[in-house]
Amino acid sequence: MNWRNKEKFIHGILFIFAISSIIFLTGIVIVLFKEGLPIFHRIGLLDFILGKEWYPTYDPPDFGIYPLIMSSLLVTFGAMVIAVPVGISSAIFISYILPAKYKNFVKPIIEMLAGVPSVIYGLFGMKVLGPFLADKLNLPTGLIALNAAIMLGIMALPTIVSIAEDALSSVPRSFRDASLALGGTMWETIMKVNLPIATSGVTTAVILGMGRAIGETMTVLMVAGGASMVPKSFLLPVRPMTATIAAEMGEAAIGSPHYHALFGIGIILFIITLMFNILADVASQSFKKKVSAR
Amino acid sequence: MSRTVSKRHRKQKIAFTILGLGLVLLLVFLLLMFYFILSKGLKVISWEFITQKPRNGMTEGGILPAILGTLYLTLGAVLLATPLGVLTAIYLTEYAKKGKIIRIIRIGVNNLAGVPSVVFGLFGLGIFVKYFGLGVSIFSGALTLSIVILPTIVRASEEAIISVPDEYRKASLALGATRWQTVKNVVLPAATPGILTGCILGIGRVAGETAPILFTAVTFFSMRLPNSIFDETMALPFHIYALVSEGTFPAKQIPIAYGTAVVLLTMVLLINLVAITLRIRYGDKTKHQ
């Protein structure tokens, strides 16, 4: 083989490996739909999504995942209420205010926190935060939506802080210098110059944090309580989609309606996180354009 | 004039304090969490705890099978994912022309990184356990986990390859080497430390993953160590979950869960520390060049 053909051959081989991510993504979609579609045939997509009763083991069983979807959304919303303000202010503090020598110390710590396994957060939420909440709020149990929201908020923080910090730091320094030279204080510069430029980058961070929170499984399985009712308050147990799949797949016989229903939940979950990812991607593209164009 | 200036500065001071409080709050919460886990778990840790099998229906003895299980799963996943990730990164950085193809592949990688871990579990169950008939086994679990960490390895390898100075490539190409020879003999050796860092980060991430192995690899209770990659296995993160939620003797089992948590946490944090130290060192080196 002469070298030109060899190069072409290698190019081809590398291309096949490079599309592996797309192949896997396609594979996930195919498997989810293959195993999940039977439930839609059985009860219909709308009844599946909007049905208010989830009693998969009753006779006859009920497969309505509306309470599960609402639980996931409630818990994710609560997590964002905590994580967005704390995360963005931490990111601002780290990128503009903290002296460089501390920054080199704090950033790796936050990255390391992203690596703490979710079961560890779950264990803490279950055994420490749970009893604490039950005691302080005078509740029969501390394994409630609020607990899950707090733990998920903490877990989403490393993602939000480190991506938002990257975005804030990549705003060209000349912008800041110009504002300071005009007599603005550092705070005014941050609020009126840097943050507006970095908005789309910070948005990316928040969306990715949300994606992480809604897809998180073990922590919510351990701390959310597991009651499959339409959630009415942060102080009641809930059962998000991820926790339902994780808790029930072990009991569901392969090929049973329950098994297909759990894959059906997987489809809905996958679509929701896919939308988050696409939004995050759009936001990050627009940020890149903004920073490079000016 | 001077009064408004001092007022603006006071405003800045207040704002900075509030921002700083956010960060302090985060760090305090995390310290608190580590403190609780360590204070309850360290008591349990002993040589026996990490070298013996569980006894008396998971109420006594050690967690050796879970440690080994996590080791097998993690190493298997990284061995499977590394070639795939590095070759993807080589294609993206050295071969592909800028444009649609790169964009599509990158969207694929990003979306794969955002797939919830439990969905990977469903995928593994559907395809490896059921369709390929590998059963609930170390092999199925490692295959599933390898897809989970693929994006981490692709990104780290890409960064490592991009940071190799362009002069290296030009010098090699000018000497008459082909693109592949340049990649193989010049770019990859220079990028190896960065790629290694990515693999180590991947190990750290995957060692703590529970949901992807829930339906594909793990079992709560196993008297013996796994004999082959087609056996099911215990694993550290699942062991913690199982002990606190399915255990029947909480008084004896919850301390074991804390001990297991300390072992897992130490493992993961050490792995991350190694990766971060490597990166800081390696990053400094490229700056000097």
PDB file of C-alpha atoms in Angstrom, chain A residues 152-294:
ATOM      1  CA  LEU A 152     -29.428  18.346  44.289  1.00  0.00           C
ATOM      2  CA  GLY A 153     -28.712  22.068  44.604  1.00  0.00           C
ATOM      3  CA  ILE A 154     -25.401  21.307  46.290  1.00  0.00           C
ATOM      4  CA  MET A 155     -24.598  18.688  43.668  1.00  0.00           C
ATOM      5  CA  ALA A 156     -25.341  21.031  40.781  1.00  0.00           C
ATOM      6  CA  LEU A 157     -23.094  23.742  42.250  1.00  0.00           C
ATOM      7  CA  PRO A 158     -19.702  22.473  41.056  1.00  0.00           C
ATOM      8  CA  THR A 159     -21.039  22.270  37.476  1.00  0.00           C
ATOM      9  CA  ILE A 160     -22.557  25.746  37.634  1.00  0.00           C
ATOM     10  CA  VAL A 161     -19.595  27.380  39.396  1.00  0.00           C
ATOM     11  CA  SER A 162     -16.899  25.967  37.163  1.00  0.00           C
ATOM     12  CA  ILE A 163     -18.648  26.612  33.828  1.00  0.00           C
ATOM     13  CA  ALA A 164     -19.878  30.068  34.834  1.00  0.00           C
ATOM     14  CA  GLU A 165     -16.406  30.908  36.110  1.00  0.00           C
ATOM     15  CA  ASP A 166     -14.876  29.884  32.778  1.00  0.00           C
ATOM     16  CA  ALA A 167     -17.370  32.122  30.971  1.00  0.00           C
ATOM     17  CA  LEU A 168     -16.738  35.106  33.246  1.00  0.00           C
ATOM     18  CA  SER A 169     -12.969  34.705  33.029  1.00  0.00           C
ATOM     19  CA  SER A 170     -13.044  34.610  29.239  1.00  0.00           C
ATOM     20  CA  VAL A 171     -14.495  38.117  28.967  1.00  0.00           C
ATOM     21  CA  PRO A 172     -11.567  40.117  27.528  1.00  0.00           C
ATOM     22  CA  ARG A 173      -9.642  42.033  30.158  1.00  0.00           C
ATOM     23  CA  SER A 174      -9.625  45.200  28.089  1.00  0.00           C
ATOM     24  CA  PHE A 175     -13.380  45.611  28.731  1.00  0.00           C
ATOM     25  CA  ARG A 176     -12.832  45.660  32.446  1.00  0.00           C
ATOM     26  CA  ASP A 177      -9.864  48.011  32.168  1.00  0.00           C
ATOM     27  CA  ALA A 178     -11.882  50.420  30.027  1.00  0.00           C
ATOM     28  CA  SER A 179     -14.694  50.550  32.575  1.00  0.00           C
ATOM     29  CA  LEU A 180     -12.313  50.982  35.494  1.00  0.00           C
ATOM     30  CA  ALA A 181     -10.442  53.720  33.643  1.00  0.00           C
ATOM     31  CA  LEU A 182     -13.729  55.597  33.206  1.00  0.00           C
ATOM     32  CA  GLY A 183     -14.063  55.659  36.984  1.00  0.00           C
ATOM     33  CA  GLY A 184     -16.415  52.714  37.521  1.00  0.00           C
ATOM     34  CA  THR A 185     -15.883  50.705  40.665  1.00  0.00           C
ATOM     35  CA  MET A 186     -15.088  47.013  40.294  1.00  0.00           C
ATOM     36  CA  TRP A 187     -18.645  46.131  41.363  1.00  0.00           C
ATOM     37  CA  GLU A 188     -20.194  48.450  38.779  1.00  0.00           C
ATOM     38  CA  THR A 189     -17.866  47.004  36.167  1.00  0.00           C
ATOM     39  CA  ILE A 190     -18.908  43.458  37.011  1.00  0.00           C
ATOM     40  CA  MET A 191     -22.621  44.249  36.974  1.00  0.00           C
ATOM     41  CA  LYS A 192     -22.734  46.527  33.933  1.00  0.00           C
ATOM     42  CA  VAL A 193     -19.943  45.225  31.719  1.00  0.00           C
ATOM     43  CA  ASN A 194     -18.795  41.695  32.471  1.00  0.00           C
ATOM     44  CA  LEU A 195     -22.040  39.986  33.476  1.00  0.00           C
ATOM     45  CA  PRO A 196     -24.043  41.244  30.472  1.00  0.00           C
ATOM     46  CA  ILE A 197     -21.333  39.969  28.110  1.00  0.00           C
ATOM     47  CA  ALA A 198     -21.104  36.626  29.865  1.00  0.00           C
ATOM     48  CA  THR A 199     -24.888  36.122  30.141  1.00  0.00           C
ATOM     49  CA  SER A 200     -25.099  33.366  27.549  1.00  0.00           C
ATOM     50  CA  GLY A 201     -22.093  31.591  29.071  1.00  0.00           C
ATOM     51  CA  VAL A 202     -23.647  31.762  32.519  1.00  0.00           C
ATOM     52  CA  THR A 203     -26.936  30.540  31.021  1.00  0.00           C
ATOM     53  CA  THR A 204     -25.099  27.504  29.640  1.00  0.00           C
ATOM     54  CA  ALA A 205     -23.821  26.797  33.138  1.00  0.00           C
ATOM     55  CA  VAL A 206     -27.303  27.012  34.655  1.00  0.00           C
ATOM     56  CA  ILE A 207     -28.895  24.784  32.004  1.00  0.00           C
ATOM     57  CA  LEU A 208     -26.191  22.146  32.386  1.00  0.00           C
ATOM     58  CA  GLY A 209     -26.647  22.296  36.155  1.00  0.00           C
ATOM     59  CA  MET A 210     -30.382  21.758  35.664  1.00  0.00           C
ATOM     60  CA  GLY A 211     -29.707  18.821  33.380  1.00  0.00           C
ATOM     61  CA  ARG A 212     -27.475  17.325  36.031  1.00  0.00           C
ATOM     62  CA  ALA A 213     -30.145  17.821  38.708  1.00  0.00           C
ATOM     63  CA  ILE A 214     -33.064  16.354  36.764  1.00  0.00           C
ATOM     64  CA  GLY A 215     -31.043  13.301  35.688  1.00  0.00           C
ATOM     65  CA  GLU A 216     -29.501  12.638  39.094  1.00  0.00           C
ATOM     66  CA  THR A 217     -30.602   9.251  40.326  1.00  0.00           C
ATOM     67  CA  MET A 218     -29.060   7.814  43.469  1.00  0.00           C
ATOM     68  CA  THR A 219     -29.374  10.894  45.635  1.00  0.00           C
ATOM     69  CA  VAL A 220     -33.075  11.412  44.966  1.00  0.00           C
ATOM     70  CA  LEU A 221     -33.682   7.702  45.293  1.00  0.00           C
ATOM     71  CA  MET A 222     -32.243   7.886  48.801  1.00  0.00           C
ATOM     72  CA  VAL A 223     -33.598  11.212  50.065  1.00  0.00           C
ATOM     73  CA  ALA A 224     -36.823  12.110  48.217  1.00  0.00           C
ATOM     74  CA  GLY A 225     -39.037   9.725  50.178  1.00  0.00           C
ATOM     75  CA  GLY A 226     -40.641   7.889  47.284  1.00  0.00           C
ATOM     76  CA  ALA A 227     -44.379   8.654  47.535  1.00  0.00           C
ATOM     77  CA  SER A 228     -45.884   8.609  44.056  1.00  0.00           C
ATOM     78  CA  MET A 229     -48.484  11.332  44.492  1.00  0.00           C
ATOM     79  CA  VAL A 230     -48.775  14.589  42.596  1.00  0.00           C
ATOM     80  CA  PRO A 231     -46.539  16.755  44.808  1.00  0.00           C
ATOM     81  CA  LYS A 232     -48.356  19.476  46.735  1.00  0.00           C
ATOM     82  CA  SER A 233     -45.563  20.854  48.899  1.00  0.00           C
ATOM     83  CA  PHE A 234     -41.826  20.787  49.449  1.00  0.00           C
ATOM     84  CA  LEU A 235     -42.458  19.190  52.833  1.00  0.00           C
ATOM     85  CA  LEU A 236     -43.944  15.962  51.461  1.00  0.00           C
ATOM     86  CA  PRO A 237     -42.180  12.878  50.074  1.00  0.00           C
ATOM     87  CA  VAL A 238     -41.993  12.728  46.284  1.00  0.00           C
ATOM     88  CA  ARG A 239     -40.914  10.199  43.673  1.00  0.00           C
ATOM     89  CA  PRO A 240     -38.979  11.647  40.742  1.00  0.00           C
ATOM     90  CA  MET A 241     -38.682   9.778  37.422  1.00  0.00           C
ATOM     91  CA  THR A 242     -35.069   8.673  37.899  1.00  0.00           C
ATOM     92  CA  ALA A 243     -35.764   7.256  41.360  1.00  0.00           C
ATOM     93  CA  THR A 244     -38.764   5.338  40.047  1.00  0.00           C
ATOM     94  CA  ILE A 245     -36.729   3.626  37.347  1.00  0.00           C
ATOM     95  CA  ALA A 246     -33.890   2.790  39.732  1.00  0.00           C
ATOM     96  CA  ALA A 247     -36.158   1.509  42.492  1.00  0.00           C
ATOM     97  CA  GLU A 248     -38.528  -0.586  40.412  1.00  0.00           C
ATOM     98  CA  MET A 249     -36.459  -2.087  37.595  1.00  0.00           C
ATOM     99  CA  GLY A 250     -35.206  -4.801  39.935  1.00  0.00           C
ATOM    100  CA  GLU A 251     -38.745  -6.010  40.619  1.00  0.00           C
ATOM    101  CA  ALA A 252     -40.194  -5.671  37.136  1.00  0.00           C
ATOM    102  CA  ALA A 253     -40.128  -8.900  35.157  1.00  0.00           C
ATOM    103  CA  ILE A 254     -38.386  -8.446  31.799  1.00  0.00           C
ATOM    104  CA  GLY A 255     -41.018  -7.980  29.098  1.00  0.00           C
ATOM    105  CA  SER A 256     -43.859  -7.136  31.491  1.00  0.00           C
ATOM    106  CA  PRO A 257     -45.939  -3.933  31.086  1.00  0.00           C
ATOM    107  CA  HIS A 258     -44.200  -2.542  34.176  1.00  0.00           C
ATOM    108  CA  TYR A 259     -40.794  -3.120  32.521  1.00  0.00           C
ATOM    109  CA  HIS A 260     -41.941  -1.347  29.350  1.00  0.00           C
ATOM    110  CA  ALA A 261     -43.408   1.499  31.424  1.00  0.00           C
ATOM    111  CA  LEU A 262     -40.045   2.066  33.133  1.00  0.00           C
ATOM    112  CA  PHE A 263     -38.378   2.313  29.712  1.00  0.00           C
ATOM    113  CA  GLY A 264     -41.225   4.692  28.773  1.00  0.00           C
ATOM    114  CA  ILE A 265     -40.160   6.923  31.670  1.00  0.00           C
ATOM    115  CA  GLY A 266     -36.614   6.618  30.330  1.00  0.00           C
ATOM    116  CA  ILE A 267     -37.805   7.982  26.972  1.00  0.00           C
ATOM    117  CA  ILE A 268     -39.437  11.026  28.593  1.00  0.00           C
ATOM    118  CA  LEU A 269     -36.360  11.634  30.762  1.00  0.00           C
ATOM    119  CA  PHE A 270     -34.044  11.305  27.784  1.00  0.00           C
ATOM    120  CA  ILE A 271     -36.090  13.790  25.739  1.00  0.00           C
ATOM    121  CA  ILE A 272     -36.117  16.328  28.586  1.00  0.00           C
ATOM    122  CA  THR A 273     -32.351  16.153  29.131  1.00  0.00           C
ATOM    123  CA  LEU A 274     -31.759  16.224  25.362  1.00  0.00           C
ATOM    124  CA  MET A 275     -33.675  19.502  25.204  1.00  0.00           C
ATOM    125  CA  PHE A 276     -31.561  20.896  28.045  1.00  0.00           C
ATOM    126  CA  ASN A 277     -28.371  19.875  26.262  1.00  0.00           C
ATOM    127  CA  ILE A 278     -29.427  21.422  22.984  1.00  0.00           C
ATOM    128  CA  LEU A 279     -30.386  24.672  24.746  1.00  0.00           C
ATOM    129  CA  ALA A 280     -27.040  24.702  26.567  1.00  0.00           C
ATOM    130  CA  ASP A 281     -25.254  24.128  23.265  1.00  0.00           C
ATOM    131  CA  VAL A 282     -27.108  26.998  21.562  1.00  0.00           C
ATOM    132  CA  ALA A 283     -26.317  29.323  24.476  1.00  0.00           C
ATOM    133  CA  SER A 284     -22.654  28.382  24.515  1.00  0.00           C
ATOM    134  CA  GLN A 285     -22.354  28.900  20.733  1.00  0.00           C
ATOM    135  CA  SER A 286     -23.834  32.372  21.021  1.00  0.00           C
ATOM    136  CA  PHE A 287     -21.430  33.137  23.862  1.00  0.00           C
ATOM    137  CA  LYS A 288     -18.432  32.021  21.818  1.00  0.00           C
ATOM    138  CA  LYS A 289     -19.546  34.248  18.934  1.00  0.00           C
ATOM    139  CA  LYS A 290     -20.023  37.205  21.250  1.00  0.00           C
ATOM    140  CA  VAL A 291     -16.594  36.949  22.856  1.00  0.00           C
ATOM    141  CA  SER A 292     -14.724  36.297  19.635  1.00  0.00           C
ATOM    142  CA  ALA A 293     -16.570  38.854  17.479  1.00  0.00           C
ATOM    143  CA  ARG A 294     -15.904  41.886  19.622  1.00  0.00           C
TER     144      ARG A 294
END
